[in-house]
Coordinates of C-alpha atoms and ligand atoms in Angstrom, one line a residue:
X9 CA -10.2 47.4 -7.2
X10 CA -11.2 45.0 -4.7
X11 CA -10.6 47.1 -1.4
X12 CA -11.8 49.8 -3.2
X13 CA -15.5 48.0 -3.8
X14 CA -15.5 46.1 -0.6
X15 CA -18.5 47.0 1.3
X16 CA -19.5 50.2 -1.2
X17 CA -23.2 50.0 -1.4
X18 CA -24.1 50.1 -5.3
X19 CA -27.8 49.8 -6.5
X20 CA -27.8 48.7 -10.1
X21 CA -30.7 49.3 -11.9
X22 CA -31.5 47.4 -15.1
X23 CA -33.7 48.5 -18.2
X24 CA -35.7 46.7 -21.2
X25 CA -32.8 46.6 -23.7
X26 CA -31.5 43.2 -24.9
X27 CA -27.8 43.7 -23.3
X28 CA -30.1 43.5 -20.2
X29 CA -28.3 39.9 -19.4
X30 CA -25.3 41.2 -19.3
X31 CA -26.2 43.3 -16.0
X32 CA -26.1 39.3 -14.2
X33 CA -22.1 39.7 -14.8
X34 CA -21.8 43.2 -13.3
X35 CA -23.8 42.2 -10.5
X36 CA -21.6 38.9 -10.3
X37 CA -18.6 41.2 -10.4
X38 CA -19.6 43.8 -8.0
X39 CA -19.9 40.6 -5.2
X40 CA -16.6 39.3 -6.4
X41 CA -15.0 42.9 -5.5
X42 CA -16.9 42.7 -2.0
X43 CA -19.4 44.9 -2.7
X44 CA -23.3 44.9 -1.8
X45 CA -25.4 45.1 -4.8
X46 CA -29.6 45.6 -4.6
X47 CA -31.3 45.6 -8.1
X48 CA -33.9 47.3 -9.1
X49 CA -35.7 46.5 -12.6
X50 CA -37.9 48.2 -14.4
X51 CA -41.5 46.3 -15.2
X52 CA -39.9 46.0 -19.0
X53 CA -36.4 44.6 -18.2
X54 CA -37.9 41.6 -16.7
X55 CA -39.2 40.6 -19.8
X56 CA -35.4 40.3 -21.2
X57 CA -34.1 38.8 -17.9
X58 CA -35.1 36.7 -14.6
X59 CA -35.2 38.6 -11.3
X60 CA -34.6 35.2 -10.2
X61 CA -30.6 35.4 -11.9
X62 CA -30.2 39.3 -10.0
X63 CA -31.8 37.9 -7.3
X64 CA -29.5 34.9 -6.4
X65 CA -26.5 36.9 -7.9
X66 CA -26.8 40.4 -5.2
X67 CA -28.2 37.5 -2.4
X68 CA -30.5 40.3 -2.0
X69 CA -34.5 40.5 -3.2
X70 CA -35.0 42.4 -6.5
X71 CA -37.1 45.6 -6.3
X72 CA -39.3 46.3 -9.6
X73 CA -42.5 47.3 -8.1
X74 CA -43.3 50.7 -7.4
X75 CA -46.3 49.4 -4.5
X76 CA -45.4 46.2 -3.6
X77 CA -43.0 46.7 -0.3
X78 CA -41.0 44.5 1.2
X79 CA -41.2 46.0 4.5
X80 CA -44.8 47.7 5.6
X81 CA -42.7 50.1 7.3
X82 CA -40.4 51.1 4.1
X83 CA -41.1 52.4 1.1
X84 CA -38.9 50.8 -1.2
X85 CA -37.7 54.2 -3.4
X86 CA -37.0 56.1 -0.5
X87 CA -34.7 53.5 1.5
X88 CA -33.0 52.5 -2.0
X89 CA -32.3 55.8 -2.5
X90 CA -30.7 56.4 1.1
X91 CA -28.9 52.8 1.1
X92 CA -26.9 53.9 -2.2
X93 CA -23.7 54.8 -2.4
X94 CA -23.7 54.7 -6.2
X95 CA -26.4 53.9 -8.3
X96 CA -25.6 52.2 -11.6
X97 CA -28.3 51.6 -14.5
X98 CA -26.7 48.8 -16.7
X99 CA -28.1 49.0 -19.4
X100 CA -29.6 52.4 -19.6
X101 CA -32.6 52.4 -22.4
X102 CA -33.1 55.3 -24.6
X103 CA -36.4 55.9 -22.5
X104 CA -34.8 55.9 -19.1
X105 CA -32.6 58.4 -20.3
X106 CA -35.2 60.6 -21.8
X107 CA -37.4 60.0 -18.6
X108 CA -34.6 61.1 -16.0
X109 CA -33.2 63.8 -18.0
X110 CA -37.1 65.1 -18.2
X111 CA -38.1 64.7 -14.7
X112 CA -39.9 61.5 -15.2
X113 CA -40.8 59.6 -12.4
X114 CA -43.0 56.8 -13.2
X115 CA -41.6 53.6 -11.7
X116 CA -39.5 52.1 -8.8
X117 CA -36.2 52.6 -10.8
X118 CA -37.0 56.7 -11.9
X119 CA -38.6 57.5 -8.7
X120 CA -35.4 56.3 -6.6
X121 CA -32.8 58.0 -9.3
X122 CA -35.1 60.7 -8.4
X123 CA -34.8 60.9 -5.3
X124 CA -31.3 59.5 -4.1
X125 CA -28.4 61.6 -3.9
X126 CA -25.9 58.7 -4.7
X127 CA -24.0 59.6 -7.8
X128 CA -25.9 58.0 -11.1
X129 CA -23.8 56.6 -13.9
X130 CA -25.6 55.5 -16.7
X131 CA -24.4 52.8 -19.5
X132 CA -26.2 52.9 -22.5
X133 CA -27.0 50.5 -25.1
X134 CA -29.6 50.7 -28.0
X135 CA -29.6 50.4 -31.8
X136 CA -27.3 52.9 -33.4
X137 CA -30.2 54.7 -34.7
X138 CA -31.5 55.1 -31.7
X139 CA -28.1 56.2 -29.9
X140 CA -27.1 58.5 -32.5
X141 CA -30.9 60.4 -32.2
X142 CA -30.4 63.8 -31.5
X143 CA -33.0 64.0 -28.9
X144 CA -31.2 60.7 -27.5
X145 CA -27.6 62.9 -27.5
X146 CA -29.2 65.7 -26.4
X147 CA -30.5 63.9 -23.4
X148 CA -27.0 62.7 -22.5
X149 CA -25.4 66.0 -22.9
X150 CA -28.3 67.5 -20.7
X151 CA -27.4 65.0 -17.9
X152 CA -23.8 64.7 -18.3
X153 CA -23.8 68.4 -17.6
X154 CA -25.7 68.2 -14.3
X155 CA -23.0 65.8 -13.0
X156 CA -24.2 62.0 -14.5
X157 CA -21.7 59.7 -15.7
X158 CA -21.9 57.6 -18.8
X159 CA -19.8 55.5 -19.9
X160 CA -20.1 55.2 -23.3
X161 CA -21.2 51.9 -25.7
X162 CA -18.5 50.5 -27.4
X163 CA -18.8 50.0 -31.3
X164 CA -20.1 46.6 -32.9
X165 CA -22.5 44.2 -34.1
X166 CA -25.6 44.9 -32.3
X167 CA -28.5 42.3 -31.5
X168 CA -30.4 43.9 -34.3
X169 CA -28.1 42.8 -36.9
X170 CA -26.6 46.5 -37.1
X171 CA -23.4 47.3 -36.8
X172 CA -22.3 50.8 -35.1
X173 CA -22.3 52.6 -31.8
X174 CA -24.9 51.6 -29.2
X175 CA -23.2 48.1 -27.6
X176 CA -23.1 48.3 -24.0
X177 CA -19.6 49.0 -23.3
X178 CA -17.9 45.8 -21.8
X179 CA -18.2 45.2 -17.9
X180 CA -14.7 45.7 -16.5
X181 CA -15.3 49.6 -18.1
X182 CA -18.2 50.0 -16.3
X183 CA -16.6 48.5 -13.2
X184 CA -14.0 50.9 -13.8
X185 CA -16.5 53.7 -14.1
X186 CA -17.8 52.6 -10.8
X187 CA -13.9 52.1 -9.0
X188 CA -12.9 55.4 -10.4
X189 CA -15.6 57.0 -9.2
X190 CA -14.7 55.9 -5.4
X191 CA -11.4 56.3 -6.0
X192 CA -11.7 59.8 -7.6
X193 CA -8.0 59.1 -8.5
X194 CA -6.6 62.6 -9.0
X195 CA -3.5 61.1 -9.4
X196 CA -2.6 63.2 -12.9
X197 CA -3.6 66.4 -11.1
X198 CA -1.5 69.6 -12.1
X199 CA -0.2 67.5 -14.9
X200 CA -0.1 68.5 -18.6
X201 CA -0.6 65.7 -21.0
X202 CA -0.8 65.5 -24.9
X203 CA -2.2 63.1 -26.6
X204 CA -2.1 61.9 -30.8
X205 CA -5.3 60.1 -32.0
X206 CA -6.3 58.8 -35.1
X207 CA -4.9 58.5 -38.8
X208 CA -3.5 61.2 -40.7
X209 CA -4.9 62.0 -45.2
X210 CA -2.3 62.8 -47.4
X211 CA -4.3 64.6 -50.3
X212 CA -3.8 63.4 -54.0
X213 CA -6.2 66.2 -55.2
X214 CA -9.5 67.6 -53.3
X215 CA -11.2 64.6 -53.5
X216 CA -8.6 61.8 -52.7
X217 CA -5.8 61.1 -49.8
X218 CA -4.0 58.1 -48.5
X219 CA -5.0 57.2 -45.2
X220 CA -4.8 54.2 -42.7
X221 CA -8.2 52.9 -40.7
X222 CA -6.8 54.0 -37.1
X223 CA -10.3 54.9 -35.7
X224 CA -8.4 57.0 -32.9
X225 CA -10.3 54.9 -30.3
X226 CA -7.0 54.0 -28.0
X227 CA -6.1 57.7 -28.7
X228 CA -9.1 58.8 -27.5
X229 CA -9.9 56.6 -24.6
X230 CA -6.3 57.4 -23.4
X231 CA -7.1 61.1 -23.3
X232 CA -10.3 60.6 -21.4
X233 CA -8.6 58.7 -18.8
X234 CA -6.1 60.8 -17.9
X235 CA -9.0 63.8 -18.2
X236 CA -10.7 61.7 -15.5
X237 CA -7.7 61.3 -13.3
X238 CA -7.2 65.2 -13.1
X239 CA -4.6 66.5 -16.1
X240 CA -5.3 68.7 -18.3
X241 CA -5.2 67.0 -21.9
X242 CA -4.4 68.5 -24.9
X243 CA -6.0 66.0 -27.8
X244 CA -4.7 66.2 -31.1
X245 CA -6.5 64.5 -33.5
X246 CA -6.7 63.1 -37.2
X247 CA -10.4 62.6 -38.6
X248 CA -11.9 60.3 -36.5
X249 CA -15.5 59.7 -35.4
X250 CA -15.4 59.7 -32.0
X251 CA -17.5 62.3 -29.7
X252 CA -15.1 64.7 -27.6
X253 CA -14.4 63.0 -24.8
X254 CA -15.5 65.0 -22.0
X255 CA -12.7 67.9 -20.3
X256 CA -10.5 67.7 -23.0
X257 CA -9.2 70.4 -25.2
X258 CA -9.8 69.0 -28.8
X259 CA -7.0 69.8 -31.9
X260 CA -8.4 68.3 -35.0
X261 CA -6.0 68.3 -38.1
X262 CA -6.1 66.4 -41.3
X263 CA -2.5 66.1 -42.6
X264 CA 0.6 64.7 -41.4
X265 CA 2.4 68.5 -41.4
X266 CA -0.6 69.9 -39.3
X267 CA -0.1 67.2 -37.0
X268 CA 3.5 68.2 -36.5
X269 CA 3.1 71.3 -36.3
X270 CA 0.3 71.3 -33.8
X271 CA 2.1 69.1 -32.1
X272 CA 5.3 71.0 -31.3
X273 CA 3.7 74.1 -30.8
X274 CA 1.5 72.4 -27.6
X275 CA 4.7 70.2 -26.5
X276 CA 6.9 72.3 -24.4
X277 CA 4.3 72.8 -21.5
X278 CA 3.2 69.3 -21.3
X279 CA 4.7 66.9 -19.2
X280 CA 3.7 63.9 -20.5
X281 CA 3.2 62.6 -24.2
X282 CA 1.2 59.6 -25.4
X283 CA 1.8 59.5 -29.5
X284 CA -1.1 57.2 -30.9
X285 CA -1.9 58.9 -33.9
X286 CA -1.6 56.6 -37.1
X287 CA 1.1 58.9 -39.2
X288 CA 1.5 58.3 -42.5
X289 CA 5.1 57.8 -43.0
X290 CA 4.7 59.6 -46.8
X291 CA 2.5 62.3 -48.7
X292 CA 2.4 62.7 -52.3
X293 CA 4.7 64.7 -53.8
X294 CA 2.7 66.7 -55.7
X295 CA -1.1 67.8 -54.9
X296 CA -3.5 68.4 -58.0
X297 CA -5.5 71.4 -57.5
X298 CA -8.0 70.1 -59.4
X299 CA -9.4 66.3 -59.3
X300 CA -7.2 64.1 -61.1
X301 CA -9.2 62.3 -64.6
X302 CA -8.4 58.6 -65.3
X303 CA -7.0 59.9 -68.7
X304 CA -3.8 57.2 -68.7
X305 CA -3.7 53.7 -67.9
X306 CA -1.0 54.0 -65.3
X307 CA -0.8 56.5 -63.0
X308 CA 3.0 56.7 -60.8
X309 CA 2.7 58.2 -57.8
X310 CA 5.9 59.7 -56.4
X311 CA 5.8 59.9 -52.2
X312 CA 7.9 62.0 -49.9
X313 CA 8.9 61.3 -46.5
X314 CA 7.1 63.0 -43.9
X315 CA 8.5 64.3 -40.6
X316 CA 8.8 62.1 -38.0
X317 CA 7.0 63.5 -35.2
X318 CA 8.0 61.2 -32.8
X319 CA 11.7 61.3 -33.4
X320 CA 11.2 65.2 -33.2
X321 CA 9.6 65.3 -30.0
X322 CA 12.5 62.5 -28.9
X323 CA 15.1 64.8 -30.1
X324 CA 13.9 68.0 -28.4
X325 CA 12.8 66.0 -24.9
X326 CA 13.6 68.1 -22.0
X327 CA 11.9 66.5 -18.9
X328 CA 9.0 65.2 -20.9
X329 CA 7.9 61.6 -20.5
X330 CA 7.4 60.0 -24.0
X331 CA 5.3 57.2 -24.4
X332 CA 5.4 56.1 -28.5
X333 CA 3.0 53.3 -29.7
X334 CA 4.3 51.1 -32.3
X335 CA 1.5 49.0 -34.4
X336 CA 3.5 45.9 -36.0
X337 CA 2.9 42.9 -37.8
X338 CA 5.8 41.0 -37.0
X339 CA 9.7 41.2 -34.7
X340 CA 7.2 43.4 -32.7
X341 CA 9.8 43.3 -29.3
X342 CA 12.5 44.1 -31.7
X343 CA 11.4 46.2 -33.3
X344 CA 9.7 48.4 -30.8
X345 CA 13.4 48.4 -28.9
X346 CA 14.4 49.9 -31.6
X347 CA 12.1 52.5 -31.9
X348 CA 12.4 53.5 -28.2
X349 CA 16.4 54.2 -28.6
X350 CA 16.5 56.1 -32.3
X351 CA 13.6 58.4 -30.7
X352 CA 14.6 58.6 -27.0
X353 CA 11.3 57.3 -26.1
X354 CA 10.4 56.5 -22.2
X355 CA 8.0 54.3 -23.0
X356 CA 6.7 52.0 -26.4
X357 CA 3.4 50.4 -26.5
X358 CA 4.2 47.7 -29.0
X359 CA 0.9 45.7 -30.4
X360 CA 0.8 43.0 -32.6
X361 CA -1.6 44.1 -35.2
X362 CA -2.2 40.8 -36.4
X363 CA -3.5 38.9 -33.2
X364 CA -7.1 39.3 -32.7
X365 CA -8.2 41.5 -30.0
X366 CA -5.1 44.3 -30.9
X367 CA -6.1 45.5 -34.2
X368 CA -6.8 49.2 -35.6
X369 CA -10.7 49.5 -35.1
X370 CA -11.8 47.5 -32.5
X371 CA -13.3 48.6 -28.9
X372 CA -10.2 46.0 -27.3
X373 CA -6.5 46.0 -27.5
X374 CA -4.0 44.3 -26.0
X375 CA 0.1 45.0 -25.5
X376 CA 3.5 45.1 -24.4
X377 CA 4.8 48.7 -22.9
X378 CA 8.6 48.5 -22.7
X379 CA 10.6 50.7 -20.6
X380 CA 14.1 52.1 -22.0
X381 CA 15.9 49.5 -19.8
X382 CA 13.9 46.9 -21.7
X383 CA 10.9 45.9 -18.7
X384 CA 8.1 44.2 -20.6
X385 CA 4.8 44.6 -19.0
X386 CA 2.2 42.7 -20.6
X387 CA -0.8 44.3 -20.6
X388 CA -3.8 41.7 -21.1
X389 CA -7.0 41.7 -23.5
X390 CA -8.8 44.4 -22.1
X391 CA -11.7 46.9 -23.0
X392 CA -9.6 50.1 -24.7
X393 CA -11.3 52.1 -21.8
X394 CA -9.8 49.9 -18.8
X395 CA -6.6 49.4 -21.5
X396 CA -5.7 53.1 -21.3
X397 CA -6.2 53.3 -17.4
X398 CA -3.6 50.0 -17.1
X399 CA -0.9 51.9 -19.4
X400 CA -1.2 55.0 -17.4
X401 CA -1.1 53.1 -14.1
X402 CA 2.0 51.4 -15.2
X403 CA 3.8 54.4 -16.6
X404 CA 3.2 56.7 -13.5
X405 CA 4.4 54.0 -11.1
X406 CA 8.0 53.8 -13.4
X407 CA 7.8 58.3 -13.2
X408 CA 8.3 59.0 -9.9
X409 CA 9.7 62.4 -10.7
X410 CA 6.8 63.2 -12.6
X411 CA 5.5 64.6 -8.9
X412 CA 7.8 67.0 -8.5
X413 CA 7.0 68.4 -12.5
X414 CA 3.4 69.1 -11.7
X415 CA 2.5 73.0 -12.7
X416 CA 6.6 73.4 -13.1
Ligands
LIG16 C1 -36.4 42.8 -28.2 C2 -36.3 44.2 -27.8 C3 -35.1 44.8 -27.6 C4 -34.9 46.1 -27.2 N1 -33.7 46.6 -26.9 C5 -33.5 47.9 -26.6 C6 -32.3 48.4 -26.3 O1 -31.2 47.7 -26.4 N2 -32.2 49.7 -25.9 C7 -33.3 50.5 -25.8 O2 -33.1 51.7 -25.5 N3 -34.5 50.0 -26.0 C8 -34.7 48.7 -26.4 N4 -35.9 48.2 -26.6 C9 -37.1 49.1 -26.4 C10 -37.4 49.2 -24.9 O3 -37.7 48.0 -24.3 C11 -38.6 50.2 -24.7 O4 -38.2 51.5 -25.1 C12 -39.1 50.2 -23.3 O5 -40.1 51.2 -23.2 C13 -38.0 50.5 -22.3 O6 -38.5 50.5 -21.0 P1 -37.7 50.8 -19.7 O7 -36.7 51.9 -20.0 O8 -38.7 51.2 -18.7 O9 -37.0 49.5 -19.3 C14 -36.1 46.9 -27.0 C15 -37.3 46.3 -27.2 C16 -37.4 45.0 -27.6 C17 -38.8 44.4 -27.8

């Protein structure tokens, strides 16, 4: 990352939101990485934070009025816009969003996203309510589609005291955002990968299933990486409630046999697997066509094994890579061993459910993947953005022959 930021000129721009303090540690990062960071702030985000704290941070002055210019001969908007290699607005407000996306250019920080041709990325973070507007997601969608980057807020207790999307997603993603934006790694490029996301319902009757609460996050972020870094990704997906992520070609099933099915039908032309999905193991035996009354005071429930997709895919491998993931509560190396030679995996992802940090639902996870000769690479506590782009680094530098597969 470091060589990749040194000397990249980034302008960060920073809104009225509350997460508005949280743009010192970008900033702070940015310089850490060797790159050259100007801020500019909008009249409102300098209510939530000192210019003073962006201003010692980027060792730079901090621009936030439109007529006040630092040079006679400059005018601040234009030369901003010029000097930028990338511009960066961390946090993005609901109304900066609405005000680019509409043309709005009412201040130092729209005029200069106005008029620079640096790329834009914008990180949002709002209340949930305000996130999930439609005029708000309309707004994204309209500027994602003329070429804007988000990356997207993580899930969470907000300031407000809600709880829900609209957390500014954590730094080292939108670092990431930035590096891989420079970098415009293409390094999956001609590549077919499949990816499993999310849990699976096994239907009792029309109204009840067993489930799991796998949120498909890790699934999801894992397909959006490799999107990014050029493959074509095939998503298939239990119910989840994640947006698309963008490029990818979405499956969505509900049961454990649709998965399988889906599955095998996409997994001969891809060249790379990455089997998150939450399976259930079992499914009732029988399925009540019609809602099942609470006539008896017991109720037995009789379960049947389901296929097991990954041994299936293990068993039919031809010159795929396999990469299983393997949620445990405890013998986690052991048991993930295991798993890797019964189902001729490549590659295990084995996570310790129980430490904080790894769990089903949360925007972070942490790991071990294990190779089939038994390398541990410890993957640290990361965002589950920045998590998925570390597990794909690490399996393509173990697949060197994965070159010579692309478009076979
Ligand atoms: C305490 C407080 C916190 C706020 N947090 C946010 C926020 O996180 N996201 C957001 O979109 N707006 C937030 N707002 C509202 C914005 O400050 C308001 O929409 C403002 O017009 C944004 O201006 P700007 O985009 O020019 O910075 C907050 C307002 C207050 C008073």
């Amino acid at each position: 990352m470091e060589a990749v930021l040194k000397e990249k000129k980034v302008v960060i721009g920073i809104t009225g939101g509350i997460a508005a303090y949280k743009a010192a540690e970008l900033v702070s990062s940015l310089m850490k990485h060797g790159a050259r960071a100007k801020v500019i702030m909008t009249k409102n985000a300098t209510e939530f934070i000192s210019p003073l704290t962006l201003e010692t941070l980027s060792g730079n002055p901090v621009y936030y009025d439109m007529f006040s210019r630092t040079s006679p001969w400059e005018i601040d908007h234009i030369s901003l816009a010029k000097w930028a290699d990338v511009l960066a607005v961390v946090p993005a407000t609901a109304n900066i969003i609405g005000k680019v996306c509409h043309g709005i250019a009412d201040d130092l920080l729209t005029t200069t996203i106005m008029a620079t041709q640096a790329q834009v990325i914008f990180a949002p973070a709002m209340n949930t309510n305000m996130y999930k507007n439609p005029i708000v997601q309309e707004n994204i969608e309209a500027l994602k589609k003329k070429g804007y980057i988000f990356v997207s807020p993580a899930e969470g207790r907000l300031a407000c005291g809600d709880v829900g999307e609209g957390k500014l997603a954590a730094i080292e993603d939108i670092l990431r955002a930035i590096t891989d934006y420079f970098v415009r790694k293409q390094d999956l490029k001609g590549i077919r990968v499949l990816v499993t996301a999310g849990p699976t319902r096994e239907y009792l009757d029309p109204v009840r299933f067993i489930s799991n609460p796998s949120s498909g996050k890790m699934g999801f972020a894992i397909a959006a990486a490799c999107a990014s870094r050029g493959a074509e990704v095939e998503l298939v997906t239990g119910p989840v409630r994640l947006s698309p992520p963008e490029g990818v070609n979405m499956h969505p099933v509900e049961t454990a046999l649709e998965m399988y099915e889906r599955v095998m039908k996409l997994y001969p032309s891809c060249h790379i697997v990455f089997k998150s999905a939450a399976v259930s193991d079992y499914r009732p035996q029988a399925y009540h066509e019609q809602k099942i009354k609470k006539d008896s005071d017991r109720l037995v429930l009789t379960l049947v094994k389901n296929p097991d997709i990954l041994k299936e895919l293990g068993r039919r491998k031809k010159d795929q890579i396999l990469v299983g993931f393997a949620a445990e509560t405890h013998n986690v190396l052991e048991n993930a061993m295991k798993k890797i030679r019964e189902k001729n995996l490549d590659f295990i992802l084995a996570n310790d459910v129980t430490q904080s940090g790894a769990g089903f639902m949360g925007d972070t996870n942490k790991g071990d993947l294990i190779t089939r000769v038994g390398e541990i690479i410890e993957i640290p506590l990361l965002g589950k953005n920045e998590f998925a782009h570390r597990m794909i680094d690490e399996v393509l530098k173990r697949s060197p022959h994965l070159a010579i597969r692309k478009n076979c």
